[in-house]
CSV table of C-alpha atoms and ligand atoms in Angstrom, one decimal:
chain,number,residue,atom,x,y,z
A,1,UNK,CA,0.0,0.0,0.0
A,2,UNK,CA,1.1,3.6,-0.5
A,3,UNK,CA,3.4,4.5,2.3
A,4,UNK,CA,3.2,8.3,2.5
A,5,UNK,CA,6.8,8.8,3.3
A,6,UNK,CA,9.5,9.3,0.6
A,7,UNK,CA,11.1,6.7,-1.5
A,8,UNK,CA,12.1,3.5,0.2
A,9,UNK,CA,12.5,4.3,3.8
A,10,UNK,CA,15.1,2.0,5.1
A,11,UNK,CA,13.7,-1.4,6.2
A,12,UNK,CA,16.8,-2.0,8.2
A,13,UNK,CA,15.9,0.9,10.6
A,14,UNK,CA,13.3,-1.4,11.9
A,15,UNK,CA,14.1,-3.9,14.6
A,16,UNK,CA,13.0,-7.4,14.0
A,17,UNK,CA,9.3,-7.6,13.4
A,18,UNK,CA,8.9,-11.2,12.7
A,19,UNK,CA,7.5,-12.6,15.9
A,20,UNK,CA,4.8,-14.9,14.8
A,21,UNK,CA,5.6,-16.4,12.3
A,22,UNK,CA,32.1,-12.0,-6.1
A,23,UNK,CA,30.9,-9.7,-8.7
A,24,UNK,CA,34.4,-9.2,-9.9
A,25,UNK,CA,36.0,-12.6,-10.5
A,26,UNK,CA,38.4,-11.9,-7.7
A,27,UNK,CA,35.7,-11.9,-5.0
A,28,UNK,CA,32.2,-12.6,-4.1
A,29,UNK,CA,30.0,-15.4,-4.7
A,30,UNK,CA,28.2,-14.8,-7.9
A,31,UNK,CA,26.1,-17.4,-9.6
A,32,UNK,CA,27.9,-19.8,-11.7
A,33,UNK,CA,26.1,-20.9,-14.8
A,34,UNK,CA,23.6,-23.5,-14.0
A,35,UNK,CA,24.8,-26.7,-15.5
A,36,UNK,CA,22.2,-26.7,-18.3
A,37,UNK,CA,23.0,-23.1,-19.3
A,38,UNK,CA,26.7,-23.8,-19.2
A,39,UNK,CA,26.4,-26.8,-21.3
A,40,UNK,CA,24.2,-25.2,-23.9
A,41,UNK,CA,26.6,-22.3,-24.2
A,42,UNK,CA,29.7,-24.3,-24.6
A,43,UNK,CA,28.3,-26.8,-27.1
A,44,UNK,CA,26.2,-24.4,-29.1
A,45,UNK,CA,27.0,-24.4,-32.8
A,46,UNK,CA,27.8,-21.1,-34.5
A,47,UNK,CA,24.4,-20.8,-36.2
A,48,UNK,CA,22.6,-21.1,-32.9
A,49,UNK,CA,24.2,-18.5,-30.7
A,50,UNK,CA,22.1,-17.7,-27.7
A,51,UNK,CA,20.2,-14.5,-28.0
A,52,UNK,CA,22.3,-11.8,-26.5
A,53,UNK,CA,19.8,-10.7,-23.9
A,54,UNK,CA,19.5,-14.2,-22.5
A,55,UNK,CA,23.0,-14.1,-21.0
A,56,UNK,CA,24.0,-11.1,-19.0
A,57,UNK,CA,27.4,-10.0,-17.9
A,58,UNK,CA,27.1,-8.7,-14.3
A,59,UNK,CA,30.2,-7.5,-12.6
A,60,UNK,CA,32.4,-9.8,-14.6
A,61,UNK,CA,30.2,-12.9,-14.2
A,62,UNK,CA,28.0,-14.4,-16.8
A,63,UNK,CA,24.3,-15.0,-15.8
A,64,UNK,CA,21.8,-16.7,-17.8
A,65,UNK,CA,18.0,-16.2,-17.3
A,66,UNK,CA,17.5,-19.8,-16.0
A,67,UNK,CA,20.1,-19.0,-13.3
A,68,UNK,CA,17.9,-16.3,-11.9
A,69,UNK,CA,14.2,-17.1,-12.8
A,70,UNK,CA,13.2,-20.6,-12.0
A,71,UNK,CA,9.8,-22.3,-11.4
A,72,UNK,CA,10.8,-23.6,-8.0
A,73,UNK,CA,9.4,-22.7,-4.5
A,74,UNK,CA,12.7,-21.3,-3.3
A,75,UNK,CA,12.7,-18.8,-6.2
A,76,UNK,CA,10.4,-15.7,-6.4
A,77,UNK,CA,12.1,-13.6,-9.0
A,78,UNK,CA,9.6,-12.7,-11.8
A,79,UNK,CA,10.5,-12.0,-15.4
A,80,UNK,CA,9.9,-8.4,-14.9
A,81,UNK,CA,12.7,-8.2,-12.4
A,82,UNK,CA,15.1,-10.2,-14.4
A,83,UNK,CA,14.6,-7.8,-17.3
A,84,UNK,CA,16.0,-5.0,-15.0
A,85,UNK,CA,19.2,-6.8,-14.2
A,86,UNK,CA,22.2,-5.3,-15.9
A,87,UNK,CA,20.4,-2.1,-16.7
A,88,UNK,CA,22.7,-0.2,-14.4
A,89,UNK,CA,21.1,3.2,-14.6
A,90,UNK,CA,23.6,4.5,-12.1
A,91,UNK,CA,26.4,4.1,-14.8
A,92,UNK,CA,24.7,6.3,-17.3
A,93,UNK,CA,26.4,9.7,-17.1
A,94,UNK,CA,23.5,11.5,-18.7
A,95,UNK,CA,20.9,9.9,-16.4
A,96,UNK,CA,19.8,11.7,-13.2
A,97,UNK,CA,21.1,8.7,-11.1
A,98,UNK,CA,24.4,8.7,-12.8
A,99,UNK,CA,24.7,12.5,-12.5
A,100,UNK,CA,24.0,12.2,-8.8
A,101,UNK,CA,26.5,9.4,-8.3
A,102,UNK,CA,29.1,11.5,-10.1
A,103,UNK,CA,28.2,14.5,-7.9
A,104,UNK,CA,28.8,12.5,-4.8
A,105,UNK,CA,32.1,11.2,-6.3
A,106,UNK,CA,33.0,14.7,-6.9
A,107,UNK,CA,32.5,15.6,-3.2
A,108,UNK,CA,34.7,12.8,-2.0
A,109,UNK,CA,37.3,13.4,-4.6
A,110,UNK,CA,37.6,17.1,-3.8
A,111,UNK,CA,37.7,16.7,-0.1
A,112,UNK,CA,39.6,13.4,0.2
A,113,UNK,CA,41.8,13.2,-2.9
A,114,UNK,CA,42.6,9.7,-4.0
A,115,UNK,CA,41.2,8.3,-0.9
A,116,UNK,CA,38.0,6.4,-1.7
A,117,UNK,CA,37.9,3.3,-4.0
A,118,UNK,CA,34.8,3.3,-6.1
A,119,UNK,CA,32.8,0.3,-7.1
A,120,UNK,CA,29.7,0.5,-9.3
A,121,UNK,CA,29.7,-2.8,-11.1
A,122,UNK,CA,29.5,-5.5,-8.4
A,123,UNK,CA,27.2,-8.3,-9.1
A,124,UNK,CA,23.7,-7.8,-7.6
A,125,UNK,CA,23.3,-11.5,-7.1
A,126,UNK,CA,24.7,-12.2,-3.7
A,127,UNK,CA,24.6,-14.9,-1.0
A,128,UNK,CA,22.2,-14.7,2.0
A,129,UNK,CA,25.4,-14.6,4.0
A,130,UNK,CA,26.6,-11.4,2.2
A,131,UNK,CA,23.2,-9.7,2.2
A,132,UNK,CA,22.3,-10.5,5.8
A,133,UNK,CA,24.7,-12.5,8.0
A,134,UNK,CA,27.8,-10.6,7.2
A,135,UNK,CA,26.1,-7.4,8.3
A,136,UNK,CA,24.6,-8.9,11.4
A,137,UNK,CA,20.9,-8.8,10.3
A,138,UNK,CA,19.1,-11.0,12.9
A,139,UNK,CA,17.9,-14.4,11.8
A,140,UNK,CA,14.3,-13.4,12.4
A,141,UNK,CA,14.5,-10.0,10.8
A,142,UNK,CA,11.5,-9.2,8.5
A,143,UNK,CA,13.8,-8.1,5.6
A,144,UNK,CA,14.9,-11.8,5.2
A,145,UNK,CA,11.3,-13.0,4.4
A,146,UNK,CA,10.3,-14.1,0.9
A,147,UNK,CA,7.7,-11.4,1.1
A,148,UNK,CA,10.3,-8.7,1.2
A,149,UNK,CA,13.3,-10.0,-0.7
A,150,UNK,CA,13.8,-11.7,-4.0
A,151,UNK,CA,15.4,-15.2,-3.6
A,152,UNK,CA,17.1,-16.9,-6.4
A,153,UNK,CA,17.3,-19.9,-4.2
A,154,UNK,CA,17.3,-20.5,-0.5
A,155,UNK,CA,20.9,-19.3,-0.2
A,156,UNK,CA,21.0,-16.6,-2.9
A,157,UNK,CA,19.2,-13.3,-3.2
A,158,UNK,CA,19.1,-10.2,-5.3
A,159,UNK,CA,20.9,-7.8,-2.9
A,160,UNK,CA,18.4,-5.6,-1.1
A,161,UNK,CA,21.0,-3.2,-0.1
A,162,UNK,CA,24.6,-2.2,-1.0
A,163,UNK,CA,25.6,-3.0,2.6
A,164,UNK,CA,25.9,-6.5,1.2
A,165,UNK,CA,29.3,-5.7,-0.1
A,166,UNK,CA,30.8,-4.2,3.2
A,167,UNK,CA,32.4,-7.4,4.4
A,168,UNK,CA,33.9,-8.7,1.2
A,169,UNK,CA,35.5,-5.3,0.5
A,170,UNK,CA,36.9,-5.1,4.0
A,171,UNK,CA,38.4,-8.6,3.6
A,172,UNK,CA,39.8,-7.5,0.2
A,173,UNK,CA,41.8,-4.9,2.1
A,174,UNK,CA,39.8,-1.8,1.2
A,175,UNK,CA,39.6,0.8,3.9
A,176,UNK,CA,37.9,3.7,2.1
A,177,UNK,CA,35.2,2.9,-0.4
A,178,UNK,CA,32.0,3.8,-2.2
A,179,UNK,CA,29.7,1.1,-3.6
A,180,UNK,CA,26.9,2.1,-5.9
A,181,UNK,CA,24.5,-0.5,-7.3
A,182,UNK,CA,21.0,-1.5,-8.2
A,183,UNK,CA,19.1,-3.0,-5.2
A,184,UNK,CA,15.9,-5.1,-5.2
A,185,UNK,CA,13.0,-5.2,-2.8
A,186,UNK,CA,9.5,-6.6,-3.0
A,187,UNK,CA,7.2,-3.7,-2.1
A,188,UNK,CA,4.0,-1.9,-2.6
A,189,UNK,CA,3.3,0.4,-5.5
A,190,UNK,CA,3.2,4.2,-5.5
A,191,UNK,CA,5.0,7.2,-6.9
A,192,UNK,CA,8.1,6.6,-4.7
A,193,UNK,CA,8.4,2.9,-4.6
A,194,UNK,CA,9.7,0.6,-7.3
A,195,UNK,CA,11.1,-2.9,-6.7
A,196,UNK,CA,14.4,-2.0,-8.2
A,197,UNK,CA,16.2,1.1,-7.1
A,198,UNK,CA,19.8,2.3,-6.5
A,199,UNK,CA,21.9,2.9,-3.4
A,200,UNK,CA,25.3,4.1,-2.5
A,201,UNK,CA,27.3,2.8,0.4
A,202,UNK,CA,30.3,4.5,1.9
A,203,UNK,CA,32.8,3.1,4.4
A,204,UNK,CA,35.8,4.7,6.0
A,205,UNK,CA,38.1,2.7,8.4
A,206,UNK,CA,40.4,4.3,10.9
A,207,UNK,CA,43.4,2.9,12.6
A,208,UNK,CA,44.8,3.9,16.1
A,209,UNK,CA,47.1,6.5,14.8
A,210,UNK,CA,44.1,8.4,13.4
A,211,UNK,CA,42.4,8.7,16.8
A,212,UNK,CA,45.3,8.7,19.2
A,213,UNK,CA,46.0,12.3,20.2
A,214,UNK,CA,42.5,13.4,19.4
A,215,UNK,CA,41.5,13.1,23.0
A,216,UNK,CA,38.5,11.1,21.9
A,217,UNK,CA,37.6,7.4,22.3
A,218,UNK,CA,37.7,5.6,18.9
A,219,UNK,CA,33.8,5.4,18.5
A,220,UNK,CA,33.4,9.1,19.2
A,221,UNK,CA,36.2,10.0,16.9
A,222,UNK,CA,34.6,7.9,14.1
A,223,UNK,CA,31.1,9.4,14.8
A,224,UNK,CA,32.4,12.9,14.7
A,225,UNK,CA,34.2,12.4,11.4
A,226,UNK,CA,31.2,10.7,10.0
A,227,UNK,CA,29.0,13.6,10.9
A,228,UNK,CA,31.4,16.2,9.5
A,229,UNK,CA,31.8,14.3,6.2
A,230,UNK,CA,28.2,13.7,5.6
A,231,UNK,CA,27.1,17.3,6.6
A,232,UNK,CA,29.6,18.4,3.9
A,233,UNK,CA,28.1,16.0,1.4
A,234,UNK,CA,24.5,17.2,2.1
A,235,UNK,CA,25.7,20.9,1.6
A,236,UNK,CA,27.5,19.9,-1.6
A,237,UNK,CA,24.2,18.4,-3.0
A,238,UNK,CA,21.6,20.7,-1.4
A,239,UNK,CA,23.3,24.0,-0.6
A,240,UNK,CA,23.1,25.8,2.7
A,241,UNK,CA,20.3,23.7,4.2
A,242,UNK,CA,19.3,23.2,7.9
A,243,UNK,CA,20.3,19.7,9.1
A,244,UNK,CA,19.5,17.5,12.0
A,245,UNK,CA,20.8,14.2,13.3
A,246,UNK,CA,18.2,11.6,14.4
A,247,UNK,CA,19.2,8.6,16.6
A,248,UNK,CA,18.4,5.4,14.6
A,249,UNK,CA,18.7,1.6,14.6
A,250,UNK,CA,20.6,-0.5,12.1
A,251,UNK,CA,21.9,-4.0,12.7
A,252,UNK,CA,25.3,-3.1,11.3
A,253,UNK,CA,26.1,0.1,13.1
A,254,UNK,CA,26.2,1.3,16.7
A,255,UNK,CA,25.6,4.1,17.3
A,256,UNK,CA,23.3,4.7,14.3
A,257,UNK,CA,21.8,7.9,12.9
A,258,UNK,CA,19.8,9.3,10.2
A,259,UNK,CA,20.6,12.7,8.6
A,260,UNK,CA,17.7,14.9,7.8
A,261,UNK,CA,17.7,18.2,5.9
A,262,UNK,CA,15.0,20.9,5.9
A,263,UNK,CA,14.1,21.1,2.2
A,264,UNK,CA,11.1,22.5,0.5
A,265,UNK,CA,9.4,23.2,3.8
A,266,UNK,CA,9.8,19.8,5.3
A,267,UNK,CA,12.3,17.5,7.0
A,268,UNK,CA,13.6,14.8,4.7
A,269,UNK,CA,15.7,11.8,5.4
A,270,UNK,CA,18.9,11.9,3.4
A,271,UNK,CA,20.7,8.8,4.6
A,272,UNK,CA,21.3,6.2,7.3
A,273,UNK,CA,24.7,5.8,8.8
A,274,UNK,CA,26.6,5.0,12.0
A,275,UNK,CA,29.8,3.6,13.5
A,276,UNK,CA,30.3,0.1,12.1
A,277,UNK,CA,29.7,-2.8,14.6
A,278,UNK,CA,33.0,-3.9,15.9
A,279,UNK,CA,32.1,-7.5,15.1
A,280,UNK,CA,32.0,-6.8,11.3
A,281,UNK,CA,35.5,-5.3,11.5
A,282,UNK,CA,36.7,-8.2,13.6
A,283,UNK,CA,35.3,-10.9,11.3
A,284,UNK,CA,37.0,-9.3,8.3
A,285,UNK,CA,40.5,-8.8,9.5
A,286,UNK,CA,40.3,-5.3,11.1
A,287,UNK,CA,40.1,-5.9,14.8
A,288,UNK,CA,42.4,-3.0,15.6
A,289,UNK,CA,40.2,-0.5,13.7
A,290,UNK,CA,36.9,1.6,13.9
A,291,UNK,CA,34.9,2.6,10.9
A,292,UNK,CA,32.0,4.6,9.9
A,293,UNK,CA,29.5,3.5,7.2
A,294,UNK,CA,26.6,5.2,5.4
A,295,UNK,CA,23.9,4.1,2.9
A,296,UNK,CA,21.7,6.4,0.8
A,297,UNK,CA,19.0,5.9,-1.7
A,298,UNK,CA,19.8,7.6,-5.1
A,299,UNK,CA,16.2,7.8,-6.3
A,300,UNK,CA,15.0,9.5,-3.2
A,301,UNK,CA,17.6,12.3,-3.5
A,302,UNK,CA,17.3,12.5,-7.3
A,303,UNK,CA,13.6,13.0,-7.1
A,304,UNK,CA,13.9,16.1,-5.0
A,305,UNK,CA,17.1,17.4,-6.7
A,306,UNK,CA,15.8,17.1,-10.2
A,307,UNK,CA,12.0,17.6,-9.4
A,308,UNK,CA,11.2,14.1,-10.8
A,309,UNK,CA,7.6,13.4,-9.6
A,310,UNK,CA,7.4,9.6,-10.2
A,311,UNK,CA,10.0,7.0,-9.6
A,312,UNK,CA,9.0,5.1,-12.9
A,313,UNK,CA,10.4,8.0,-14.9
A,314,UNK,CA,13.9,6.9,-14.1
A,315,UNK,CA,13.2,3.8,-16.3
A,316,UNK,CA,11.8,5.8,-19.2
A,317,UNK,CA,13.4,5.7,-22.6
A,318,UNK,CA,11.2,8.6,-23.8
A,319,UNK,CA,13.3,11.3,-25.3
A,320,UNK,CA,11.2,13.9,-23.7
A,321,UNK,CA,12.6,12.5,-20.3
A,322,UNK,CA,16.1,11.4,-21.3
A,323,UNK,CA,16.9,14.6,-23.3
A,324,UNK,CA,16.5,16.8,-20.3
A,325,UNK,CA,19.6,15.6,-18.4
A,326,UNK,CA,23.2,15.8,-19.3
A,327,UNK,CA,26.5,14.9,-17.7
A,328,UNK,CA,27.6,17.1,-14.8
A,329,UNK,CA,24.3,19.0,-14.8
A,330,UNK,CA,23.3,18.4,-11.2
A,331,UNK,CA,19.9,19.5,-10.2
A,332,UNK,CA,18.4,20.8,-13.5
A,333,UNK,CA,14.7,20.8,-12.9
A,334,UNK,CA,12.7,18.3,-14.9
A,335,UNK,CA,9.9,19.8,-16.9
A,336,UNK,CA,6.9,17.4,-17.1
A,337,UNK,CA,6.1,17.0,-20.8
A,338,UNK,CA,2.4,16.4,-20.0
A,339,UNK,CA,0.4,14.9,-17.4
A,340,UNK,CA,-1.8,12.2,-18.8
A,341,UNK,CA,-5.0,11.4,-16.9
A,342,UNK,CA,-5.1,8.5,-14.5
A,343,UNK,CA,-7.8,5.9,-14.6
A,344,UNK,CA,-8.9,4.2,-11.4
A,345,UNK,CA,-10.2,0.6,-11.1
A,346,UNK,CA,-11.3,-0.9,-7.8
A,347,UNK,CA,-11.4,-4.6,-6.9
A,348,UNK,CA,-12.6,-6.4,-3.8
A,349,UNK,CA,-11.9,-9.8,-2.6
A,350,UNK,CA,-11.9,-12.1,0.5
A,351,UNK,CA,-8.3,-12.6,1.4
A,352,UNK,CA,-6.8,-15.8,2.7
A,353,UNK,CA,-4.2,-16.1,5.5
A,354,UNK,CA,-1.3,-16.1,3.1
A,355,UNK,CA,-2.4,-13.0,1.4
A,356,UNK,CA,0.1,-10.1,1.3
A,357,UNK,CA,0.1,-6.7,-0.4
A,358,UNK,CA,3.6,-7.2,-1.8
A,359,UNK,CA,2.3,-10.4,-3.6
A,360,UNK,CA,-0.7,-8.5,-4.9
A,361,UNK,CA,1.5,-5.7,-6.2
A,362,UNK,CA,3.8,-8.1,-7.9
A,363,UNK,CA,1.0,-9.7,-9.8
A,364,UNK,CA,-0.3,-6.3,-10.9
A,365,UNK,CA,3.2,-5.2,-12.1
A,366,UNK,CA,3.6,-8.4,-13.9
A,367,UNK,CA,0.6,-7.5,-16.0
A,368,UNK,CA,0.5,-3.7,-16.2
A,369,UNK,CA,4.3,-3.0,-15.8
A,370,UNK,CA,5.0,0.7,-15.5
A,371,UNK,CA,1.4,1.6,-16.5
A,372,UNK,CA,0.4,1.1,-12.8
A,373,UNK,CA,1.0,4.2,-10.7
A,374,UNK,CA,-0.4,3.3,-7.4
A,375,UNK,CA,-2.3,0.5,-5.5
A,376,UNK,CA,-4.1,1.6,-2.4
A,377,UNK,CA,-6.1,-0.2,0.2
A,378,UNK,CA,-9.4,1.8,0.3
A,379,UNK,CA,-11.6,-0.5,2.4
A,380,UNK,CA,-11.0,-3.4,4.8
A,381,UNK,CA,-13.5,-5.2,7.0
A,382,UNK,CA,-14.0,-8.6,8.7
A,383,UNK,CA,-17.5,-10.0,8.7
A,384,UNK,CA,-19.2,-12.1,11.5
A,385,UNK,CA,-17.8,-15.3,10.1
A,386,UNK,CA,-14.3,-14.0,10.4
A,387,UNK,CA,-13.8,-13.5,6.7
A,388,UNK,CA,-11.7,-10.4,5.7
A,389,UNK,CA,-12.4,-8.4,2.7
A,390,UNK,CA,-10.0,-5.9,1.1
A,391,UNK,CA,-10.8,-3.4,-1.6
A,392,UNK,CA,-7.9,-2.0,-3.6
A,393,UNK,CA,-7.9,1.0,-5.9
A,394,UNK,CA,-5.5,0.7,-8.8
A,395,UNK,CA,-4.4,3.8,-10.5
A,396,UNK,CA,-3.3,3.3,-14.1
A,397,UNK,CA,-1.5,6.0,-15.7
A,398,UNK,CA,1.3,6.2,-18.3
A,399,UNK,CA,4.0,8.7,-18.1
A,400,UNK,CA,4.3,8.9,-21.8
A,401,UNK,CA,0.8,8.7,-23.4
A,402,UNK,CA,-2.9,8.6,-23.0
A,403,UNK,CA,-4.3,5.1,-22.3
A,404,UNK,CA,-7.5,3.9,-24.0
A,405,UNK,CA,-10.4,2.5,-22.1
A,406,UNK,CA,-10.1,-0.7,-23.9
A,407,UNK,CA,-6.4,-1.1,-23.0
A,408,UNK,CA,-7.2,-0.4,-19.3
A,409,UNK,CA,-10.2,-2.8,-19.3
A,410,UNK,CA,-8.0,-5.5,-20.7
A,411,UNK,CA,-5.3,-5.0,-18.1
A,412,UNK,CA,-7.9,-4.9,-15.3
A,413,UNK,CA,-9.5,-8.1,-16.6
A,414,UNK,CA,-6.2,-9.8,-16.6
A,415,UNK,CA,-5.4,-8.5,-13.2
A,416,UNK,CA,-8.7,-9.9,-11.8
A,417,UNK,CA,-8.0,-13.2,-13.3
A,418,UNK,CA,-4.5,-13.6,-12.1
A,419,UNK,CA,-5.2,-12.3,-8.7
A,420,UNK,CA,-7.8,-14.9,-8.3
A,421,UNK,CA,-5.7,-17.7,-9.7
A,422,UNK,CA,-2.4,-16.9,-8.1
A,423,UNK,CA,-3.2,-15.4,-4.8
A,424,UNK,CA,-5.8,-17.8,-3.4
A,425,UNK,CA,-8.4,-15.0,-2.8
A,426,UNK,CA,-12.1,-14.9,-3.7
A,427,UNK,CA,-13.2,-12.0,-5.8
A,428,UNK,CA,-16.4,-10.3,-4.7
B,501,DAH,N1,21.5,-0.7,4.3
B,501,DAH,C1,20.6,0.3,4.9
B,501,DAH,C2,19.3,0.2,4.1
B,501,DAH,O1,19.2,-0.2,3.0
B,501,DAH,C3,21.2,1.7,4.7
B,501,DAH,C4,22.4,1.9,5.7
B,501,DAH,C5,22.2,2.4,6.9
B,501,DAH,C6,23.6,1.6,5.3
B,501,DAH,C7,23.2,2.6,7.8
B,501,DAH,C8,24.7,1.8,6.1
B,501,DAH,C9,24.5,2.3,7.4
B,501,DAH,O2,26.0,1.5,5.8
B,501,DAH,O3,25.6,2.5,8.2
B,501,DAH,O4,18.3,0.5,4.7
């Protein structure tokens, strides 16, 4: 359902809620070819080359579609998500996400010359260990559920945050790094949520000579440096804004904070950060050190910096969108080319125990793709027999053209059919 807050508020800022119930060849686990895909590639005759799009190269590793999308209960990756792998919007220098990434690089390069190693091509397919265990996400944390995360198999996921790379980079000897990448989360549908978005992670490690003589304990030293660095970053991006630090919770940091800025008459979260849990440093060969870490969502920031009203626009190939942005032009304001009218369709059904809104949204996206703008729960009641009914309003709207009644009726018809067939609910 529509969450009113801005794009992708961090799931990791919530404590566990679940009571009832190597990219580059030199590191990380990245999926090997499944045996069938590998065999078919090596024995294929010249005249039957695999179609280019069926094998992707991600962070130096080859991935076939069968490796990621399988009809198997441990796999919940739909075709629509596979089709986004390898798009790497953050590596396009003329795209708002690439412009923002480069703007952040510029801040670090200017203030800390040659200090930060940059990674923006690490494979998004990671192990459960990398995504969760290595950054101390508790075993019962809600983010691990199949309802929230895309699983390739029981031990492999599409990373749901760039923090998934912290441990391996520390082990690889990196002490100052920025990791940018596409991340994947099952979620509801509205103008600020999309199941694929982009994050940047930053880590800086300090050794005793850094803090000795400062008069501060290592944790306070790291926290001070963190706050100074990130306030500078926020000023670099947003100008002379008012800022405040909010105490937060993340499994991987202690203490943890969120940075907020006062922008366009409201407080807006810019990033999550903190002093890295000592256990992460210790497990990865840095027991004598302290470190800070931060993570930020690129869409959330780009939407306000460039005045982009809907998160789907980042995926648009429409020239009226793409031509408005160019390399190095941070913060040019997007001019909407036209606002096409939305069309609303309601559907009501009796839910079953296994029903979740994320599953509903995935079915709808599977049919309507980027033509669906928002899905909102507008009515919800339980009758005397204990049966619960939900009514959802689906807003269909294209960013690029007017939709015909016929087209929308077809979509809605398909949605009703698949919701009934796949979600174990009874339409009313
Ligand atoms: N991984 C967090 C998320 O996706 C964001 C984050 C918070 C990253 C704090 C960090 C951090 O490195 O220190 O919600």
